[in-house]
Amino acid sequence: MDFKRTHLFQVLLLLGCLIVLGVKVECQKGSWSFSYVAPSCRAQSVSIAEFGGVGDGTTVNTEAFRKAIEHLSEFSETGGGQLYIPPGRWLTGSFNLTDHFTLYLHKEAVILGSQDLEDWPLIPPLPSYGMGRDAPGPRYSSLINGYNLTDVVITGDNGTIDGQGAIWWQKFHKKILKNTRGYLVELMYSKDIIISNLTFLNSPAWNLHPVYSSNILIQYVTILAPLDSPNTDGIDPDSCSYVRIEDCYVVSGDDIVAIKSGWDEYGISFGMPSQHIVIRRLVGISPTSAIIALGSEMSGGIQDVRAEDIQAINSETGIRIKTSPGRGGFVKDIFVNRMTMVNMKWAFTMTGSYGSHPDNKYDPNALPAVERISYSNIVATNVSVAGKLDGIANAPFKDICLTNVTITMAAKSKKYPWNCTYIHGLSNAVYPQPCSLLEERPAEGDAFCPSPQELDTTEENSLQHCSYSSSH
Ligand SMILES: *[C@@H]1O[C@H](CO)[C@@H](O)[C@H](O)[C@H]1NC(C)=O
Ligand SMILES: *[C@@H]1O[C@H](CO)[C@@H](O)[C@H](O)[C@H]1NC(C)=O
Ligand SMILES: *[C@@H]1O[C@H](CO)[C@@H](O)[C@H](O)[C@H]1NC(C)=O
Ligand SMILES: *[C@@H]1O[C@H](CO)[C@@H](O)[C@H](O)[C@H]1NC(C)=O
Ligand SMILES: *[C@@H]1O[C@H](CO)[C@@H](O)[C@H](O)[C@H]1NC(C)=O
Ligand SMILES: *[C@@H]1O[C@H](CO)[C@@H](O)[C@H](O)[C@H]1NC(C)=O
Ligand SMILES: *[C@@H]1O[C@H](CO)[C@@H](O)[C@H](O)[C@H]1NC(C)=O
């Protein structure tokens, strides 16, 4: 065979095709081929169908997922493993992932969350929260869980993970849930994580919840939940370091990205901040909440958050800092650059009296420190209130800086576009004219507001391109 034919032969093999008489080509049913980037490529690949999985939308596949992942966990130290989800509707209860592992969904694959609450076993509350967020005591597992893992990839060709959350939202509204709802994905105490090229639908509560984890890339993800679904936050990095959220589209009934770090006395004693977080090219719609929220659970501290090229549409608020006496901790070194907003209630909010305490054991003298918050190059149109910025009387929010912010007020806007209490800061080129607590200063030199230092990326793994094919 000449070079061209050899090459064609290889390509067809990759596509899982059977070559008959050199001419007739049959691509076998159930074969697959794909590629993606990962911290390392995997030595073993299996399909959920090989472990008794049935993608008919009604068979519960929890055992198939558990068995397949248990099998692949045997290879975590010898090249890693990958679980392929072919086209179909794969109903399942909660399952745990393993180390050096990839979950890959075909574009027509849908993982469906079981409607039987028993399929979401109860687990202890998060130590930095002391109790469940909806109710004290244990909480439901998430649909996909990871504990103490290294090198996990959840990806696909825009396949779907659908939590079928309506049953949970109804029970939550009727106040008949005895335990806190689970999430779609929760990865705890883990590192080197990629979640990419997938669509997440209808989570019972938050969608993606990395917690006590580091080196996380969330990319090309679509997250959709009904606008009135309760607490369906998009992406909530919680006590996490080195997180990159890029090119995501999120529509939800709560915050689009909410950075957190534990709740009151439990978060203070756990003491693990969220830091070194980059959010880029995010588009969000959140009519009842924020596009980017810092808090309200922030007792371990939040620092060094860089948000760039963010688009807010039809939302309650663009950027919101929420905290309370009793939280302790800090929110500092927050840099938002290049953001557009349309049809908003508030462009910016800071809430120093958010309340929402786990119990009455919090220390009212544990005051959060909110400082060095910069908002630059922002254009907002059809906004009811430009800024509602309320700090805390004996712990004012300080070093707030706004520059090049142009807000076009809605026809029926409030008389005073800004309303500020217990904050200090500076402003330059902000329209309409900001509250007097954001003192107007002329710009001297290039950058009026501080800009972040180069992010140290030595903790980031280099990624490899991995290709796989099969003809099962
Ligand atoms: C993920 O999505 C991006 C943007 O659509 C695309 O460029 C990339 O090839 C996709 N990756 C995979 C593995 O499908
Ligand atoms: C996942 O692992 C944790 C920790 O080992 C365990 O408590 C939990 O029961 C497991 N969950 C499932 C669904 O297997
Ligand atoms: C995970 O690590 C944490 C902290 O190191 C430890 O407390 C916990 O028991 C571990 N959990 C599992 C399931 O291994
Ligand atoms: C992925 O699927 C979602 C939901 O169907 C869709 O809105 C989105 O545009 C798709 N993304 C890509 C890159 O095809
Ligand atoms: C302005 O935004 C409000 C929602 O905040 C919306 O109802 C209204 O239609 C928008 N007006 C225009 C002119 O787009
Ligand atoms: C102000 O911000 C807008 C929108 O990001 C940008 O196009 C413009 O160049 C900025 N102006 C200055 C002086 O930086
Ligand atoms: C600012 O908001 C408070 C309520 O939070 C209100 O009482 C006060 O009148 C507002 N001030 C202005 C100038 O709108």
XYZ file of C-alpha atoms and ligand atoms in Angstrom:
570
model
C 0.000 0.000 0.000
C 1.240 3.448 -0.771
C 1.341 6.124 1.864
C -2.106 7.549 1.101
C -3.822 4.189 1.294
C -2.048 3.255 4.513
C -3.110 6.533 5.955
C -6.724 6.028 4.916
C -6.596 2.529 6.376
C -5.451 3.924 9.715
C -8.135 6.582 9.733
C -10.841 4.015 9.023
C -9.487 1.782 11.782
C -9.635 4.728 14.108
C -13.256 5.226 13.153
C -13.916 1.631 14.147
C -14.688 0.560 10.597
C -14.276 -2.879 9.131
C -12.577 -2.928 5.762
C -13.823 -5.615 3.412
C -12.064 -6.287 0.085
C -10.296 -2.974 0.391
C -13.378 -1.141 -0.914
C -16.493 -1.894 1.065
C -16.424 -0.159 4.410
C -18.698 -1.060 7.273
C -18.644 0.934 10.434
C -19.729 -1.313 13.262
C -22.584 -0.405 15.500
C -21.434 0.613 18.966
C -17.901 1.434 17.905
C -16.459 4.772 18.866
C -13.580 7.125 18.423
C -12.849 10.431 20.052
C -10.165 12.647 21.522
C -9.846 15.199 24.291
C -7.246 16.878 26.467
C -6.401 15.473 29.897
C -3.594 15.558 32.448
C -2.695 12.055 31.207
C -4.114 9.617 28.658
C -5.805 6.421 29.788
C -4.601 2.846 29.266
C -8.008 1.153 29.744
C -11.350 1.962 28.154
C -14.691 0.336 28.808
C -18.262 1.157 27.847
C -21.073 1.228 30.397
C -22.855 -1.269 28.132
C -20.157 -3.872 28.904
C -21.126 -3.728 32.568
C -24.798 -4.460 32.068
C -25.853 -0.860 31.492
C -29.086 -0.343 29.556
C -29.652 3.095 28.054
C -33.446 2.907 27.801
C -34.245 5.734 30.222
C -35.995 3.437 32.705
C -33.480 0.782 33.789
C -31.573 1.977 36.859
C -27.872 1.644 36.048
C -26.317 2.497 39.412
C -24.758 -0.973 39.727
C -23.357 -0.803 36.195
C -21.709 2.559 36.914
C -20.317 1.336 40.245
C -18.995 -1.935 38.781
C -17.448 -0.272 35.727
C -15.674 2.335 37.850
C -14.581 -0.256 40.406
C -13.078 -2.264 37.552
C -11.295 0.814 36.172
C -10.008 1.751 39.628
C -7.777 -1.339 39.422
C -5.837 0.491 36.715
C -5.472 3.857 38.436
C -1.812 3.201 39.188
C -1.131 1.503 35.846
C -2.212 3.975 33.196
C -5.690 5.001 34.300
C -9.117 4.165 32.962
C -11.935 5.638 30.981
C -15.668 4.983 31.047
C -17.457 5.628 27.760
C -21.169 6.427 27.738
C -22.677 5.618 24.321
C -25.863 7.177 22.870
C -28.848 6.443 25.091
C -30.589 7.583 28.247
C -28.726 6.145 31.211
C -30.722 6.445 34.420
C -28.634 6.119 37.579
C -28.333 6.862 41.270
C -25.210 8.367 42.845
C -21.827 6.919 42.049
C -18.213 7.667 42.987
C -15.345 8.310 40.584
C -11.787 7.049 40.953
C -8.218 8.322 40.351
C -6.691 8.857 36.897
C -10.123 8.478 35.417
C -12.222 9.899 32.574
C -15.982 9.835 32.162
C -16.709 10.494 28.457
C -20.221 11.068 27.102
C -21.119 10.672 23.434
C -23.097 13.651 22.115
C -26.316 11.649 22.237
C -25.607 10.196 25.675
C -27.711 11.450 28.570
C -27.008 10.479 32.158
C -30.284 10.863 34.071
C -30.519 11.299 37.832
C -32.734 8.719 39.527
C -36.106 9.942 40.815
C -35.874 7.625 43.812
C -34.294 9.554 46.700
C -32.974 6.252 48.111
C -30.608 6.158 45.136
C -28.823 9.248 46.540
C -27.342 7.872 49.805
C -26.898 10.181 52.773
C -23.395 11.414 53.577
C -22.022 13.616 56.379
C -22.304 17.408 56.084
C -19.309 19.356 54.812
C -16.953 20.116 57.714
C -16.703 23.796 56.691
C -20.527 24.111 56.832
C -21.202 22.077 59.986
C -24.580 21.037 58.617
C -26.531 20.704 55.413
C -27.516 23.892 53.606
C -31.268 23.018 53.463
C -31.495 21.146 56.775
C -29.261 20.138 59.667
C -27.766 16.646 59.776
C -26.597 14.488 56.896
C -27.094 15.475 53.270
C -27.830 13.577 50.077
C -24.869 12.497 47.919
C -24.413 14.234 44.640
C -25.159 12.343 41.423
C -21.435 12.132 40.557
C -19.012 12.225 43.479
C -15.265 12.183 43.943
C -13.317 11.936 47.194
C -9.558 12.430 47.548
C -8.873 11.972 43.842
C -6.088 12.988 41.489
C -6.521 13.494 37.744
C -10.235 13.275 36.959
C -11.797 14.288 33.634
C -15.552 14.566 33.061
C -16.021 15.370 29.400
C -17.635 14.454 26.129
C -18.865 15.615 22.797
C -21.459 17.871 24.478
C -23.304 14.909 26.021
C -25.822 15.674 28.771
C -26.061 15.096 32.507
C -29.661 15.744 33.580
C -30.470 15.705 37.300
C -34.265 15.634 36.653
C -34.453 17.963 39.642
C -38.187 18.829 39.553
C -39.020 16.219 42.180
C -36.431 17.742 44.535
C -37.566 21.342 43.883
C -41.189 20.398 44.687
C -40.206 18.716 47.953
C -37.979 21.680 48.824
C -40.824 24.163 48.189
C -43.248 22.047 50.218
C -40.631 21.968 53.003
C -40.833 18.191 53.261
C -37.156 17.410 52.643
C -35.465 16.210 55.821
C -31.992 16.454 54.323
C -30.061 18.792 52.078
C -30.310 18.210 48.332
C -27.355 16.808 46.391
C -25.592 18.385 43.427
C -24.868 17.108 39.932
C -21.119 16.870 40.486
C -19.219 17.208 43.755
C -15.472 16.619 43.898
C -13.942 16.834 47.381
C -10.283 16.901 48.461
C -9.255 16.362 44.849
C -6.772 17.821 42.407
C -6.141 18.033 38.666
C -9.744 18.119 37.534
C -11.227 18.912 34.122
C -14.954 19.284 33.462
C -15.533 20.189 29.824
C -17.694 19.962 26.694
C -20.857 18.834 28.451
C -24.361 20.124 29.111
C -25.733 19.962 32.656
C -29.508 20.199 33.143
C -31.962 20.442 36.030
C -29.747 19.877 39.028
C -31.593 19.260 42.331
C -29.520 22.185 43.710
C -26.038 23.492 42.774
C -24.640 22.087 39.526
C -20.851 21.809 39.816
C -19.351 21.864 43.307
C -15.604 21.416 43.608
C -14.722 21.677 47.303
C -11.364 21.521 49.161
C -9.763 20.942 45.754
C -7.188 22.529 43.473
C -6.095 22.835 39.874
C -9.514 22.753 38.277
C -10.430 23.595 34.685
C -14.093 24.019 33.741
C -14.435 24.739 30.039
C -17.070 24.746 27.270
C -19.806 23.808 29.663
C -23.503 24.656 29.234
C -25.630 24.660 32.382
C -29.397 25.117 32.179
C -32.045 25.121 34.890
C -35.523 26.703 34.990
C -35.350 30.357 36.073
C -37.559 29.622 39.086
C -35.748 26.471 40.269
C -34.415 26.883 43.836
C -30.649 27.139 44.517
C -29.596 25.810 41.120
C -26.273 27.699 41.168
C -24.129 27.024 38.118
C -20.539 26.618 39.327
C -19.575 26.933 43.017
C -15.838 26.659 43.732
C -15.761 26.213 47.520
C -12.455 26.390 49.441
C -10.661 25.718 46.132
C -7.396 27.047 44.648
C -6.292 27.509 41.053
C -9.651 27.281 39.332
C -10.198 28.297 35.722
C -13.749 28.704 34.404
C -13.785 29.538 30.685
C -16.214 29.734 27.785
C -19.270 28.648 29.735
C -22.947 29.499 29.236
C -25.171 29.271 32.288
C -28.881 30.005 32.763
C -30.226 29.311 36.221
C -32.537 30.091 39.121
C -29.674 31.206 41.355
C -26.094 32.510 41.103
C -24.228 31.667 37.894
C -20.780 31.379 39.514
C -20.660 31.598 43.321
C -17.302 31.481 45.033
C -17.550 30.202 48.587
C -15.428 28.995 51.536
C -17.530 27.717 54.417
C -20.177 28.940 56.804
C -19.695 30.979 59.987
C -17.907 29.250 62.893
C -17.540 26.002 60.920
C -15.881 27.761 57.989
C -13.698 29.884 60.269
C -12.334 26.850 62.083
C -11.908 24.844 58.857
C -10.002 27.857 57.513
C -9.579 26.971 53.835
C -9.880 29.917 51.413
C -10.940 30.014 47.779
C -8.124 31.682 45.852
C -6.433 32.163 42.485
C -9.612 31.894 40.469
C -9.964 32.977 36.853
C -13.380 33.370 35.206
C -13.281 34.241 31.499
C -15.771 34.493 28.675
C -18.748 33.565 30.804
C -22.264 34.345 29.594
C -25.013 34.151 32.191
C -28.712 34.740 32.766
C -29.956 34.851 36.349
C -33.145 36.886 36.863
C -33.216 36.320 40.626
C -29.505 36.314 41.496
C -25.978 37.285 40.489
C -23.726 36.453 37.563
C -20.724 36.382 39.877
C -21.321 36.076 43.618
C -18.663 36.128 46.317
C -20.227 34.437 49.362
C -22.419 34.404 51.141
C -20.508 31.497 52.709
C -16.975 32.958 52.739
C -15.740 32.260 56.280
C -12.481 30.630 55.104
C -11.781 33.710 52.959
C -11.889 34.503 49.246
C -8.918 36.125 47.557
C -7.459 36.732 44.127
C -10.408 36.351 41.791
C -9.998 37.602 38.208
C -13.122 37.884 36.063
C -12.733 39.007 32.451
C -15.014 39.328 29.440
C -18.192 38.500 31.292
C -21.678 38.997 29.817
C -24.707 39.403 32.058
C -28.175 39.293 30.483
C -31.621 39.825 32.097
C -30.216 39.320 35.557
C -30.787 40.652 39.033
C -27.210 41.732 39.616
C -23.856 41.616 37.842
C -21.427 41.189 40.715
C -22.483 40.677 44.292
C -20.457 40.418 47.493
C -22.578 38.923 50.264
C -21.533 38.448 53.859
C -22.585 39.150 57.454
C -21.249 39.687 60.936
C -20.563 36.156 62.208
C -18.982 35.045 58.933
C -15.435 36.218 59.738
C -13.022 35.573 56.877
C -12.318 38.003 54.056
C -13.069 38.920 50.457
C -10.068 40.665 48.944
C -8.218 41.250 45.688
C -11.185 40.870 43.387
C -10.611 42.164 39.845
C -13.406 42.435 37.308
C -12.366 43.685 33.895
C -14.472 44.064 30.748
C -18.016 43.132 31.622
C -21.220 43.958 29.770
C -24.656 43.860 31.326
C -28.124 44.323 29.819
C -31.530 44.521 31.519
C -30.437 44.438 35.136
C -31.979 45.345 38.446
C -28.599 46.238 39.988
C -25.223 46.399 38.247
C -23.255 46.032 41.503
C -24.326 44.969 44.980
C -22.491 44.505 48.252
C -24.503 43.186 51.165
C -22.930 43.310 54.618
C -26.047 42.058 56.408
C -26.907 38.947 54.445
C -27.752 36.931 57.581
C -28.414 33.269 56.777
C -26.585 31.646 59.699
C -26.282 27.875 60.210
C -27.270 28.156 63.888
C -27.116 30.543 66.818
C -23.584 29.565 67.810
C -21.930 32.099 65.512
C -19.805 34.881 66.984
C -21.376 38.242 66.076
C -17.949 39.829 66.586
C -16.438 37.697 63.815
C -16.481 40.459 61.191
C -15.511 39.831 57.568
C -12.808 42.017 55.961
C -13.840 43.167 52.482
C -11.141 45.106 50.646
C -9.361 45.752 47.358
C -12.302 45.253 45.011
C -11.744 46.632 41.469
C -14.310 46.968 38.704
C -12.941 48.266 35.374
C -14.222 48.776 31.816
C -17.863 47.955 32.373
C -20.825 48.855 30.180
C -24.326 48.257 31.488
C -27.626 49.188 29.871
C -31.217 49.297 31.100
C -30.296 49.135 34.790
C -32.726 50.045 37.624
C -30.089 50.758 40.302
C -26.421 51.260 39.426
C -25.064 50.197 42.786
C -26.400 49.177 46.169
C -23.214 48.975 48.179
C -23.741 48.310 51.878
C -20.790 47.474 54.115
C -20.802 46.801 57.852
C -20.830 49.738 60.318
C -17.850 48.600 62.391
C -16.102 46.859 59.499
C -16.538 49.091 56.442
C -15.655 47.611 53.044
C -12.559 49.454 51.824
C -10.337 50.136 48.833
C -13.185 49.706 46.390
C -12.207 51.053 42.987
C -14.353 51.712 39.930
C -13.034 53.004 36.624
C -14.492 53.394 33.149
C -17.977 52.253 34.127
C -20.855 53.440 31.944
C -24.324 52.588 33.122
C -27.412 53.542 31.126
C -30.307 53.687 33.513
C -33.721 52.174 32.767
C -36.502 54.616 31.928
C -38.186 53.877 35.265
C -35.065 53.863 37.413
C -34.707 55.008 41.000
C -34.077 58.712 41.647
C -30.592 58.012 43.062
C -28.729 55.474 40.940
C -26.237 54.672 43.732
C -26.924 53.926 47.386
C -23.844 53.369 49.550
C -23.306 52.819 53.273
C -20.153 51.829 55.188
C -17.849 51.590 52.193
C -14.756 53.557 51.124
C -13.254 53.806 47.712
C -12.307 55.740 44.612
C -13.828 56.245 41.214
C -12.850 57.620 37.848
C -14.936 57.933 34.687
C -18.037 56.387 36.229
C -21.487 57.338 34.877
C -23.907 58.107 36.356
C -21.935 59.955 39.007
C -21.271 57.518 41.874
C -22.127 57.974 45.546
C -19.809 60.316 47.449
C -18.239 57.382 49.352
C -16.612 56.417 46.038
C -14.534 59.579 45.860
C -13.938 60.808 42.325
C -10.272 61.256 41.424
C -8.563 62.143 38.174
C -6.684 59.281 36.542
C -2.912 59.508 36.798
C -0.909 57.125 34.654
C -2.371 54.048 32.966
C -4.307 51.993 35.458
C -6.552 53.814 37.873
C -7.615 50.673 39.718
C -5.047 48.056 40.775
C -4.682 45.194 38.320
C -3.726 41.652 39.273
C -0.175 40.340 39.138
C 0.738 37.599 36.707
C -0.939 34.416 37.940
C 1.502 31.740 39.049
C 0.514 28.766 36.917
C 3.218 26.362 38.070
C 0.514 24.366 39.854
C -1.291 23.795 36.566
C -0.621 20.458 34.920
C 0.412 20.411 31.323
C -2.312 18.765 29.269
C -1.992 16.010 26.720
C -4.096 15.293 23.652
C -5.532 11.823 24.019
C -7.228 9.837 21.215
C -9.134 6.600 21.541
C -11.052 4.227 19.323
C -12.802 0.926 19.690
C -14.754 -1.523 17.605
C -16.664 -3.379 20.291
C -14.889 21.302 23.189
O -15.602 22.413 22.683
C -14.754 23.347 22.001
C -15.607 24.546 21.619
O -16.791 24.131 21.007
C -14.122 22.670 20.799
O -13.231 23.567 20.162
C -13.339 21.454 21.278
O -12.854 20.759 20.156
C -14.258 20.534 22.051
N -13.493 19.426 22.588
C -13.902 18.183 22.489
C -13.031 17.169 23.110
O -14.945 17.885 21.937
C -18.627 7.176 47.879
O -17.508 7.116 48.710
C -17.753 7.612 50.021
C -16.441 7.662 50.755
O -15.782 6.438 50.672
C -18.794 6.736 50.710
O -19.073 7.236 51.998
C -20.064 6.753 49.877
O -20.989 5.864 50.422
C -19.770 6.360 48.449
N -20.958 6.650 47.684
C -21.453 5.817 46.820
C -22.671 6.294 46.105
O -20.950 4.731 46.589
C -10.263 12.118 52.266
O -9.269 12.938 52.863
C -9.728 13.570 54.035
C -8.706 14.594 54.450
O -7.410 14.165 54.161
C -10.001 12.505 55.088
O -10.455 13.117 56.271
C -11.066 11.554 54.554
O -11.252 10.489 55.438
C -10.703 10.998 53.200
N -11.885 10.344 52.663
C -11.837 9.245 51.944
C -13.151 8.736 51.465
O -10.806 8.677 51.657
C -24.416 21.816 23.672
O -25.773 21.490 23.928
C -26.532 22.564 24.459
C -27.874 22.022 24.879
O -28.476 21.347 23.835
C -26.623 23.666 23.421
O -27.378 24.744 23.919
C -25.194 24.105 23.102
O -25.223 25.081 22.081
C -24.342 22.932 22.667
N -22.972 23.361 22.534
C -22.231 23.107 21.475
C -20.827 23.615 21.478
O -22.673 22.484 20.530
C -35.292 46.675 30.635
O -35.141 45.589 31.536
C -36.365 45.133 32.082
C -36.018 44.027 33.071
O -35.084 44.484 33.999
C -37.254 44.618 30.969
O -38.494 44.222 31.504
C -37.459 45.713 29.930
O -38.170 45.194 28.842
C -36.114 46.226 29.455
N -36.322 47.345 28.568
C -35.782 47.418 27.369
C -36.028 48.682 26.615
O -35.111 46.516 26.895
C -13.766 51.668 28.614
O -14.395 50.377 28.555
C -14.871 50.060 27.268
C -15.622 48.740 27.384
O -14.803 47.711 27.906
C -13.711 49.971 26.288
O -14.201 49.705 25.000
C -12.956 51.280 26.303
O -11.815 51.167 25.506
C -12.533 51.647 27.717
N -11.940 52.964 27.732
C -10.747 53.204 28.237
C -10.301 54.626 28.218
O -10.047 52.303 28.702
C -30.675 53.862 50.369
O -31.288 52.633 50.766
C -31.929 52.683 52.028
C -32.484 51.306 52.331
O -31.496 50.330 52.141
C -33.028 53.713 52.005
O -33.604 53.794 53.285
C -32.466 55.061 51.589
O -33.509 55.983 51.437
C -31.711 54.942 50.265
N -31.086 56.218 49.970
C -31.169 56.805 48.792
C -30.420 58.081 48.654
O -31.818 56.326 47.873
